[in-house]
Amino acid sequence: MACFWLNQDATNVEILSYIQQKEAVFYNIQVTVGEIFWVIPRRYSEFYALHQTLVMDHGLSKDILPDKQLLHIRSPMFIETRRKGLEKYLRHALTFLQQTMPKVFVNFLGFNKYDIFFLLQDMAVKMFSEADTILSRDKGHDFITLELFALTEFLQKAIPVPECSEHKCDIGVILDVCSQLQIVNVKAEGRSNTDTLYEKSSIDLCKLQFDLSPFKVAFFLIPQFLVHF
């Protein structure tokens, strides 16, 4: 998995291609953090909505996003020009926001799915709000492989989080819920029948080793191809 806070200088965003689907054009953003990369498609309208928030709430310059246009928006030349402009925009935004990484920007680029810290942040928020429900249903819970690996890595590595970051990842919430579970079901989410890579990323699920010591459970339900901890 990725770890942005340990690889800020080795993080890059680029738009390598685009896909036209009927009335929409999706720009394929590749995010690279160290040796890990993933691809996430976004439409121009999503860029525009993101930009409005970053300008209003986080001080990003107003004039750096390629303009909206109504004419020739489906022509290959226009799309290629916009692709280059959006790539330049993302790189500027990443440089400007890399010390705070606002959640809206994190989610837009998919860090909350592929990065250790940001995935755990979402996990902590969800567990805090759903703890009573989780612990009332036979004290069992489903985890995907990435969640267990992220938890293991976070506990074993000193991941620096700048004080100015708006993110508050209370790992204690996750550990408290985990310590009360009696059944843990590990699901191989995002894996196809012929590939062990997680969704559109370079993360190989078969290489993610995790530690189950935070759990004091009676049963582990783990797919055979994941039994390597």
Coordinates of N, CA and C in Angstrom, one line a residue:
M1 N 0.8 -1.2 0.0 CA 0.0 0.0 0.0 C 0.9 1.3 0.0
A2 N 0.2 2.4 -0.3 CA 0.9 3.6 -0.4 C 1.0 4.2 1.0
C3 N 2.0 5.1 1.2 CA 2.0 5.9 2.5 C 2.6 7.3 2.1
F4 N 1.6 8.2 1.9 CA 2.0 9.5 1.4 C 2.9 10.3 2.4
W5 N 2.6 10.2 3.7 CA 3.3 11.0 4.6 C 4.8 10.5 4.7
L6 N 5.1 9.3 4.3 CA 6.5 8.9 4.2 C 7.1 9.0 2.8
N7 N 6.3 9.4 1.9 CA 6.8 9.5 0.5 C 6.3 10.8 -0.2
Q8 N 6.3 11.9 0.5 CA 5.8 13.1 -0.2 C 6.7 13.5 -1.4
D9 N 8.0 13.3 -1.2 CA 8.9 13.7 -2.4 C 8.8 12.7 -3.5
A10 N 8.2 11.5 -3.3 CA 8.1 10.5 -4.3 C 6.7 10.3 -4.8
T11 N 5.9 11.4 -4.7 CA 4.5 11.3 -5.1 C 4.3 12.2 -6.3
N12 N 3.6 11.6 -7.3 CA 3.3 12.3 -8.5 C 1.9 12.0 -9.1
V13 N 1.4 12.9 -9.8 CA 0.1 12.7 -10.5 C 0.2 13.0 -11.9
E14 N -0.4 12.2 -12.8 CA -0.3 12.4 -14.2 C -1.6 11.9 -14.8
I15 N -2.0 12.4 -16.0 CA -3.1 11.9 -16.7 C -2.6 11.3 -18.0
L16 N -2.6 10.0 -18.0 CA -1.9 9.3 -19.1 C -2.9 9.1 -20.3
S17 N -4.2 9.1 -20.1 CA -5.1 8.8 -21.1 C -6.5 9.3 -20.8
Y18 N -7.4 9.1 -21.7 CA -8.8 9.4 -21.5 C -9.7 8.4 -22.2
I19 N -11.0 8.4 -21.8 CA -11.9 7.5 -22.4 C -13.2 8.3 -22.7
Q20 N -13.7 8.2 -23.9 CA -14.9 8.8 -24.3 C -16.1 7.8 -24.2
Q21 N -17.1 8.2 -23.4 CA -18.2 7.3 -23.3 C -19.5 8.2 -23.5
K22 N -20.1 8.0 -24.7 CA -21.3 8.7 -25.1 C -21.1 10.2 -24.9
E23 N -21.7 10.8 -23.9 CA -21.6 12.3 -23.7 C -20.5 12.7 -22.8
A24 N -19.8 11.8 -22.3 CA -18.8 12.1 -21.2 C -17.4 11.7 -21.6
V25 N -16.4 12.4 -21.1 CA -15.0 12.1 -21.3 C -14.4 11.9 -19.9
F26 N -13.8 10.7 -19.7 CA -13.2 10.4 -18.4 C -11.7 10.5 -18.5
Y27 N -11.0 11.3 -17.7 CA -9.6 11.4 -17.7 C -9.0 10.5 -16.7
N28 N -8.1 9.6 -17.1 CA -7.5 8.6 -16.2 C -6.3 9.1 -15.5
I29 N -6.5 9.4 -14.2 CA -5.5 10.0 -13.4 C -4.6 8.8 -12.8
Q30 N -3.4 8.9 -13.0 CA -2.5 7.9 -12.3 C -1.8 8.6 -11.2
V31 N -2.0 8.1 -10.0 CA -1.3 8.6 -8.8 C -0.2 7.6 -8.4
T32 N 1.0 8.1 -8.2 CA 2.1 7.3 -7.9 C 2.7 7.8 -6.5
V33 N 2.8 6.9 -5.6 CA 3.4 7.2 -4.3 C 4.5 6.1 -4.0
G34 N 5.7 6.5 -4.1 CA 6.8 5.6 -4.0 C 6.7 4.5 -5.1
E35 N 6.6 3.3 -4.7 CA 6.5 2.2 -5.7 C 5.1 1.8 -6.0
I36 N 4.1 2.4 -5.4 CA 2.7 2.1 -5.6 C 2.0 3.1 -6.5
F37 N 1.2 2.6 -7.3 CA 0.4 3.5 -8.2 C -1.0 3.0 -8.3
W38 N -1.9 3.9 -8.6 CA -3.3 3.5 -9.0 C -3.9 4.5 -10.0
V39 N -4.9 4.1 -10.6 CA -5.6 4.9 -11.6 C -7.0 5.1 -11.2
I40 N -7.4 6.4 -11.4 CA -8.8 6.7 -11.0 C -9.4 7.7 -12.1
P41 N -10.5 7.3 -12.7 CA -11.1 8.2 -13.8 C -11.9 9.3 -13.2
R42 N -11.8 10.5 -13.8 CA -12.6 11.7 -13.4 C -13.0 12.5 -14.6
R43 N -14.3 13.0 -14.5 CA -14.8 13.9 -15.5 C -14.4 15.3 -15.2
Y44 N -14.5 16.2 -16.3 CA -14.1 17.6 -16.1 C -15.0 18.2 -15.0
S45 N -16.3 17.8 -15.0 CA -17.2 18.4 -14.0 C -16.8 18.1 -12.6
E46 N -16.1 16.9 -12.4 CA -15.6 16.6 -11.0 C -14.4 17.5 -10.7
F47 N -13.6 17.7 -11.7 CA -12.5 18.7 -11.5 C -13.0 20.0 -11.1
Y48 N -14.0 20.5 -11.8 CA -14.6 21.8 -11.6 C -15.2 21.9 -10.2
A49 N -15.9 20.9 -9.7 CA -16.5 20.9 -8.4 C -15.4 20.9 -7.3
L50 N -14.3 20.1 -7.5 CA -13.2 20.1 -6.6 C -12.6 21.4 -6.5
H51 N -12.4 22.1 -7.7 CA -11.7 23.4 -7.7 C -12.4 24.4 -6.9
Q52 N -13.7 24.4 -7.1 CA -14.5 25.4 -6.3 C -14.3 25.3 -4.8
T53 N -14.3 24.1 -4.3 CA -14.1 23.8 -2.9 C -12.6 24.2 -2.5
L54 N -11.7 23.9 -3.3 CA -10.3 24.2 -2.9 C -10.0 25.7 -3.0
V55 N -10.7 26.4 -3.9 CA -10.5 27.8 -3.9 C -11.1 28.5 -2.7
M56 N -12.4 28.1 -2.4 CA -13.1 28.7 -1.3 C -12.6 28.4 0.1
D57 N -12.2 27.1 0.3 CA -11.9 26.6 1.6 C -10.4 26.5 1.9
H58 N -9.6 26.4 0.8 CA -8.2 26.1 1.0 C -7.2 27.0 0.3
G59 N -7.7 28.1 -0.2 CA -6.8 29.2 -0.8 C -6.1 28.9 -2.1
L60 N -6.6 27.9 -2.8 CA -6.0 27.6 -4.1 C -6.3 28.7 -5.1
S61 N -5.4 29.0 -6.0 CA -5.5 30.1 -7.0 C -6.7 29.8 -7.8
K62 N -7.5 30.8 -8.1 CA -8.8 30.6 -8.8 C -8.6 30.3 -10.3
D63 N -7.5 30.8 -10.9 CA -7.4 30.9 -12.4 C -6.5 29.7 -13.0
I64 N -6.3 28.7 -12.2 CA -5.4 27.7 -12.7 C -6.1 26.5 -13.4
L65 N -7.4 26.4 -13.2 CA -8.1 25.3 -13.8 C -8.5 25.6 -15.3
P66 N -8.3 24.7 -16.2 CA -8.7 25.0 -17.6 C -10.1 25.4 -17.7
D67 N -10.4 26.4 -18.5 CA -11.8 26.9 -18.6 C -12.8 25.9 -19.1
K68 N -14.1 26.2 -18.7 CA -15.2 25.5 -19.3 C -15.3 26.0 -20.7
Q69 N -15.7 25.1 -21.7 CA -16.0 25.5 -23.0 C -17.2 24.6 -23.5
L70 N -17.9 25.2 -24.4 CA -19.1 24.6 -25.0 C -18.9 24.1 -26.4
L71 N -17.9 24.7 -27.1 CA -17.7 24.3 -28.5 C -16.5 23.4 -28.6
H72 N -16.6 22.4 -29.5 CA -15.5 21.5 -29.8 C -15.0 20.6 -28.6
I73 N -15.9 20.4 -27.6 CA -15.4 19.7 -26.4 C -15.3 18.2 -26.7
R74 N -15.7 17.7 -27.8 CA -15.5 16.3 -28.1 C -14.4 16.0 -29.1
S75 N -13.8 17.1 -29.6 CA -12.7 16.9 -30.6 C -11.5 16.4 -29.9
P76 N -10.8 15.5 -30.6 CA -9.5 14.9 -30.0 C -8.5 16.0 -29.6
M77 N -8.4 17.0 -30.5 CA -7.4 18.1 -30.2 C -7.8 18.8 -28.9
F78 N -9.1 19.1 -28.8 CA -9.5 19.8 -27.5 C -9.3 18.9 -26.3
I79 N -9.7 17.7 -26.4 CA -9.6 16.8 -25.3 C -8.1 16.6 -24.8
E80 N -7.2 16.5 -25.8 CA -5.8 16.4 -25.5 C -5.2 17.6 -24.8
T81 N -5.7 18.8 -25.3 CA -5.3 20.1 -24.7 C -5.8 20.2 -23.3
R82 N -7.0 19.7 -23.1 CA -7.6 19.8 -21.7 C -6.9 18.8 -20.8
R83 N -6.5 17.6 -21.4 CA -5.8 16.6 -20.6 C -4.5 17.2 -20.0
K84 N -3.8 17.8 -20.9 CA -2.5 18.4 -20.4 C -2.7 19.5 -19.4
G85 N -3.8 20.3 -19.6 CA -4.1 21.4 -18.6 C -4.5 20.8 -17.3
L86 N -5.3 19.8 -17.3 CA -5.8 19.2 -16.0 C -4.6 18.5 -15.3
E87 N -3.7 17.9 -16.0 CA -2.5 17.3 -15.4 C -1.7 18.4 -14.7
K88 N -1.5 19.5 -15.4 CA -0.7 20.6 -14.8 C -1.5 21.1 -13.6
Y89 N -2.8 21.2 -13.7 CA -3.6 21.7 -12.5 C -3.4 20.8 -11.3
L90 N -3.5 19.5 -11.5 CA -3.3 18.5 -10.4 C -1.9 18.6 -9.7
R91 N -0.9 18.7 -10.6 CA 0.4 18.8 -10.0 C 0.6 20.1 -9.2
H92 N 0.0 21.2 -9.7 CA 0.1 22.5 -8.9 C -0.7 22.3 -7.6
A93 N -1.8 21.7 -7.7 CA -2.7 21.6 -6.5 C -2.0 20.7 -5.4
L94 N -1.3 19.6 -5.9 CA -0.6 18.7 -5.0 C 0.5 19.4 -4.3
T95 N 1.3 20.2 -5.0 CA 2.4 20.9 -4.4 C 1.9 21.9 -3.4
F96 N 0.8 22.6 -3.8 CA 0.2 23.6 -2.9 C -0.4 23.0 -1.6
L97 N -1.0 21.8 -1.7 CA -1.7 21.3 -0.6 C -1.0 20.1 0.1
Q98 N 0.2 19.8 -0.2 CA 0.8 18.6 0.3 C 1.1 18.6 1.8
Q99 N 1.1 19.8 2.4 CA 1.3 19.8 3.9 C 0.0 19.6 4.6
T100 N -1.1 19.8 4.0 CA -2.4 19.7 4.7 C -3.3 18.6 4.1
M101 N -3.2 18.3 2.8 CA -4.0 17.3 2.1 C -5.4 17.3 2.6
P102 N -6.2 18.3 2.2 CA -7.6 18.4 2.5 C -8.4 17.1 2.1
K103 N -9.4 16.7 2.9 CA -10.0 15.5 2.6 C -10.7 15.4 1.2
V104 N -11.2 16.5 0.8 CA -11.9 16.6 -0.5 C -10.8 16.3 -1.6
F105 N -9.6 16.7 -1.5 CA -8.5 16.4 -2.4 C -8.1 15.0 -2.3
V106 N -7.9 14.5 -1.1 CA -7.6 13.1 -0.8 C -8.5 12.1 -1.5
N107 N -9.8 12.4 -1.3 CA -10.8 11.5 -1.9 C -10.9 11.6 -3.4
F108 N -10.7 12.8 -3.9 CA -10.7 13.0 -5.4 C -9.6 12.1 -6.0
L109 N -8.5 12.0 -5.4 CA -7.3 11.3 -6.0 C -7.3 9.8 -5.5
G110 N -8.2 9.4 -4.6 CA -8.3 8.0 -4.2 C -7.3 7.6 -3.1
F111 N -6.7 8.6 -2.4 CA -5.8 8.2 -1.3 C -6.6 7.4 -0.3
N112 N -7.8 7.7 -0.1 CA -8.6 7.1 1.0 C -8.8 5.6 0.7
K113 N -8.5 5.1 -0.5 CA -8.7 3.7 -0.8 C -7.4 3.0 -0.9
Y114 N -6.3 3.7 -1.2 CA -5.0 3.0 -1.4 C -3.9 3.4 -0.5
D115 N -4.1 4.4 0.4 CA -3.0 4.9 1.3 C -3.3 4.4 2.7
I116 N -2.3 4.0 3.4 CA -2.4 3.5 4.7 C -3.1 4.4 5.7
F117 N -2.6 5.6 5.8 CA -3.1 6.6 6.7 C -4.6 7.0 6.4
F118 N -4.8 7.4 5.1 CA -6.1 7.9 4.8 C -7.2 6.9 4.8
L119 N -6.8 5.6 4.5 CA -7.8 4.5 4.6 C -8.2 4.3 6.0
L120 N -7.2 4.3 6.9 CA -7.5 4.1 8.4 C -8.3 5.3 8.9
Q121 N -8.0 6.5 8.4 CA -8.8 7.6 8.9 C -10.3 7.4 8.6
D122 N -10.6 7.0 7.4 CA -12.0 6.7 7.1 C -12.6 5.5 7.9
M123 N -11.7 4.5 8.1 CA -12.1 3.4 8.9 C -12.4 3.8 10.3
A124 N -11.6 4.7 10.9 CA -11.8 5.1 12.3 C -13.1 5.9 12.4
V125 N -13.4 6.8 11.5 CA -14.6 7.5 11.5 C -15.8 6.6 11.4
K126 N -15.8 5.6 10.5 CA -16.9 4.7 10.3 C -17.1 3.9 11.6
M127 N -16.0 3.4 12.2 CA -16.1 2.5 13.4 C -16.6 3.3 14.6
F128 N -16.3 4.6 14.6 CA -16.7 5.4 15.7 C -18.2 5.6 15.7
S129 N -18.8 5.8 14.5 CA -20.2 6.0 14.3 C -21.0 4.7 14.3
E130 N -20.4 3.6 14.0 CA -21.1 2.3 13.9 C -20.7 1.3 15.0
A131 N -19.9 1.7 16.0 CA -19.4 0.8 17.0 C -20.5 0.0 17.6
D132 N -21.6 0.6 18.1 CA -22.6 -0.1 18.8 C -23.3 -1.2 17.9
T133 N -23.5 -0.8 16.6 CA -24.1 -1.8 15.7 C -23.1 -2.9 15.4
I134 N -21.9 -2.6 15.2 CA -20.9 -3.7 14.9 C -20.8 -4.7 16.1
L135 N -20.8 -4.2 17.3 CA -20.6 -5.0 18.5 C -21.8 -5.7 18.9
S136 N -23.0 -5.3 18.4 CA -24.2 -5.9 18.8 C -24.6 -7.1 17.9
R137 N -24.0 -7.2 16.7 CA -24.4 -8.3 15.8 C -23.4 -9.5 15.9
D138 N -23.6 -10.2 17.0 CA -22.7 -11.4 17.3 C -21.2 -11.0 17.4
K139 N -20.9 -9.8 17.5 CA -19.6 -9.3 17.7 C -18.7 -9.8 16.5
G140 N -19.2 -9.8 15.3 CA -18.4 -10.2 14.2 C -18.4 -9.0 13.2
H141 N -17.3 -9.0 12.4 CA -17.1 -7.9 11.5 C -16.3 -8.3 10.3
D142 N -16.6 -7.8 9.1 CA -15.9 -8.0 7.9 C -14.8 -7.0 7.7
F143 N -13.6 -7.5 7.3 CA -12.5 -6.6 7.0 C -12.0 -7.0 5.6
I144 N -11.6 -6.0 4.8 CA -10.9 -6.3 3.6 C -9.4 -6.4 3.9
T145 N -8.6 -7.0 3.0 CA -7.2 -7.2 3.3 C -6.5 -5.9 3.5
L146 N -6.8 -4.9 2.7 CA -6.1 -3.6 2.8 C -6.3 -3.0 4.2
E147 N -7.4 -3.2 4.8 CA -7.7 -2.6 6.1 C -6.7 -3.3 7.2
L148 N -6.6 -4.6 7.1 CA -5.8 -5.3 8.1 C -4.3 -5.0 7.9
F149 N -3.9 -4.9 6.6 CA -2.5 -4.5 6.3 C -2.2 -3.1 6.7
A150 N -3.1 -2.2 6.5 CA -2.9 -0.8 6.9 C -2.8 -0.7 8.4
L151 N -3.6 -1.4 9.1 CA -3.6 -1.4 10.6 C -2.2 -1.9 11.1
T152 N -1.8 -3.0 10.5 CA -0.5 -3.6 10.8 C 0.7 -2.6 10.6
E153 N 0.7 -2.0 9.4 CA 1.7 -1.1 9.0 C 1.7 0.2 9.9
F154 N 0.5 0.7 10.2 CA 0.4 1.9 11.0 C 1.0 1.6 12.5
L155 N 0.7 0.5 13.0 CA 1.2 0.1 14.3 C 2.7 -0.1 14.4
Q156 N 3.3 -0.6 13.2 CA 4.7 -0.9 13.2 C 5.6 0.2 12.7
K157 N 5.0 1.1 12.0 CA 5.9 2.2 11.5 C 5.5 3.6 12.1
A158 N 6.5 4.4 12.2 CA 6.2 5.8 12.7 C 5.8 6.6 11.5
I159 N 4.5 6.8 11.3 CA 4.1 7.6 10.2 C 3.9 9.1 10.7
P160 N 4.7 10.0 10.2 CA 4.6 11.4 10.6 C 3.4 12.1 10.0
V161 N 2.6 12.7 10.8 CA 1.4 13.5 10.4 C 1.6 14.9 10.8
P162 N 1.8 15.9 9.9 CA 2.0 17.3 10.3 C 0.9 17.8 11.2
E163 N 1.3 18.6 12.1 CA 0.3 19.2 13.1 C -0.7 20.0 12.4
C164 N -0.4 20.6 11.2 CA -1.3 21.4 10.5 C -2.4 20.6 9.7
S165 N -2.2 19.3 9.7 CA -3.1 18.5 8.9 C -4.5 18.5 9.5
E166 N -5.5 18.5 8.7 CA -6.9 18.5 9.2 C -7.3 17.1 9.5
H167 N -6.5 16.2 9.2 CA -6.9 14.8 9.5 C -6.6 14.3 10.9
K168 N -7.6 13.7 11.5 CA -7.4 13.2 12.9 C -7.7 11.7 12.8
C169 N -6.7 10.9 12.8 CA -6.9 9.4 12.7 C -6.7 8.9 14.1
D170 N -7.8 8.6 14.8 CA -7.8 8.1 16.2 C -7.7 6.5 16.0
I171 N -6.5 6.0 16.0 CA -6.3 4.6 15.8 C -6.9 3.8 17.0
G172 N -7.0 4.5 18.2 CA -7.6 3.9 19.4 C -9.0 3.4 19.2
V173 N -9.8 4.2 18.4 CA -11.1 3.8 18.1 C -11.2 2.4 17.4
I174 N -10.3 2.2 16.4 CA -10.2 1.0 15.7 C -9.8 -0.2 16.6
L175 N -8.7 0.1 17.4 CA -8.2 -1.0 18.3 C -9.2 -1.3 19.3
D176 N -10.0 -0.4 19.8 CA -11.0 -0.7 20.9 C -12.1 -1.6 20.3
V177 N -12.5 -1.3 19.1 CA -13.6 -2.1 18.5 C -13.0 -3.5 18.2
C178 N -11.8 -3.5 17.6 CA -11.2 -4.8 17.2 C -11.0 -5.7 18.4
S179 N -10.6 -5.2 19.6 CA -10.4 -6.0 20.8 C -11.6 -6.6 21.3
Q180 N -12.8 -6.1 20.9 CA -14.0 -6.7 21.4 C -14.7 -7.6 20.4
L181 N -14.2 -7.8 19.3 CA -14.8 -8.7 18.3 C -14.5 -10.1 18.6
Q182 N -15.4 -11.0 18.3 CA -15.3 -12.4 18.5 C -15.1 -13.2 17.2
I183 N -15.6 -12.6 16.1 CA -15.4 -13.2 14.7 C -14.9 -12.2 13.8
V184 N -13.8 -12.5 13.0 CA -13.3 -11.6 12.0 C -13.4 -12.4 10.7
N185 N -14.0 -11.8 9.7 CA -14.1 -12.3 8.4 C -13.3 -11.5 7.4
V186 N -12.2 -12.1 6.9 CA -11.3 -11.3 5.9 C -11.8 -11.6 4.5
K187 N -12.2 -10.5 3.8 CA -12.7 -10.6 2.5 C -11.7 -10.1 1.5
A188 N -11.6 -10.8 0.4 CA -10.6 -10.4 -0.7 C -11.3 -9.5 -1.7
E189 N -11.7 -8.3 -1.2 CA -12.5 -7.4 -2.0 C -11.6 -6.7 -3.0
G190 N -12.1 -6.5 -4.2 CA -11.4 -5.9 -5.3 C -10.5 -6.8 -6.1
R191 N -10.6 -8.1 -5.8 CA -9.7 -9.1 -6.6 C -10.6 -9.8 -7.6
S192 N -10.1 -9.9 -8.8 CA -10.8 -10.7 -9.8 C -10.4 -12.1 -9.7
N193 N -11.0 -13.0 -10.5 CA -10.7 -14.4 -10.5 C -9.3 -14.7 -11.0
T194 N -8.8 -13.9 -11.9 CA -7.5 -14.2 -12.5 C -6.4 -13.2 -12.1
D195 N -6.6 -12.3 -11.2 CA -5.6 -11.3 -10.9 C -5.7 -11.0 -9.4
T196 N -4.5 -10.9 -8.8 CA -4.5 -10.6 -7.3 C -4.2 -9.1 -7.1
L197 N -4.2 -8.3 -8.1 CA -4.0 -6.9 -7.9 C -5.3 -6.3 -7.5
Y198 N -5.2 -5.3 -6.6 CA -6.4 -4.6 -6.0 C -6.9 -3.5 -7.0
E199 N -8.1 -3.8 -7.5 CA -8.8 -2.9 -8.4 C -7.8 -2.3 -9.5
K200 N -7.8 -1.0 -9.7 CA -6.9 -0.4 -10.7 C -5.6 0.1 -10.1
S201 N -4.9 -0.8 -9.4 CA -3.7 -0.4 -8.7 C -2.6 -1.4 -8.9
S202 N -1.4 -1.1 -8.4 CA -0.3 -2.1 -8.4 C -0.2 -2.9 -7.1
I203 N -1.2 -2.7 -6.2 CA -1.1 -3.4 -4.9 C -1.5 -4.9 -5.1
D204 N -0.6 -5.8 -4.8 CA -0.8 -7.2 -4.9 C -1.3 -7.7 -3.6
L205 N -2.6 -8.2 -3.5 CA -3.2 -8.6 -2.3 C -2.5 -9.8 -1.7
C206 N -1.9 -10.6 -2.5 CA -1.2 -11.8 -2.0 C 0.1 -11.5 -1.3
K207 N 0.6 -10.3 -1.4 CA 1.8 -9.9 -0.8 C 1.6 -9.0 0.5
L208 N 0.4 -8.8 0.8 CA 0.0 -8.0 2.0 C 0.0 -8.9 3.2
Q209 N 1.0 -8.9 4.0 CA 1.0 -9.7 5.3 C 0.5 -8.8 6.4
F210 N -0.4 -9.4 7.2 CA -1.0 -8.6 8.3 C -0.9 -9.4 9.7
D211 N -0.9 -8.6 10.7 CA -0.8 -9.1 12.1 C -2.2 -9.1 12.7
L212 N -2.6 -10.2 13.3 CA -3.9 -10.3 13.9 C -3.9 -10.2 15.4
S213 N -2.7 -9.8 16.0 CA -2.6 -9.7 17.4 C -3.5 -8.6 18.1
P214 N -4.0 -7.6 17.3 CA -4.9 -6.6 18.0 C -6.3 -7.3 18.2
F215 N -6.5 -8.4 17.6 CA -7.8 -9.1 17.8 C -7.7 -10.2 18.9
K216 N -8.8 -10.3 19.7 CA -8.9 -11.4 20.6 C -10.1 -12.2 20.3
V217 N -10.1 -12.8 19.2 CA -11.3 -13.4 18.6 C -11.3 -14.9 18.7
A218 N -12.5 -15.5 18.6 CA -12.6 -16.9 18.6 C -12.4 -17.6 17.3
F219 N -12.8 -16.8 16.2 CA -12.8 -17.4 14.8 C -12.3 -16.4 13.9
F220 N -11.4 -16.8 13.0 CA -11.0 -16.1 11.8 C -11.4 -16.8 10.6
L221 N -12.1 -16.1 9.7 CA -12.6 -16.6 8.4 C -11.8 -16.0 7.3
I222 N -10.8 -16.7 6.8 CA -9.8 -16.1 5.9 C -9.7 -16.9 4.6
P223 N -9.8 -16.3 3.4 CA -9.7 -17.1 2.2 C -8.3 -17.7 2.1
Q224 N -8.2 -18.9 1.6 CA -7.0 -19.7 1.6 C -5.8 -19.0 1.0
F225 N -6.0 -18.3 -0.1 CA -4.9 -17.6 -0.8 C -4.3 -16.5 0.0
L226 N -5.0 -16.1 1.1 CA -4.5 -15.0 1.9 C -3.8 -15.5 3.2
V227 N -3.8 -16.8 3.4 CA -3.2 -17.3 4.7 C -1.7 -17.3 4.6
H228 N -1.1 -16.2 5.0 CA 0.4 -16.2 5.0 C 0.9 -15.3 6.1
F229 N 0.1 -15.0 7.1 CA 0.5 -14.1 8.2 C 1.3 -14.9 9.2

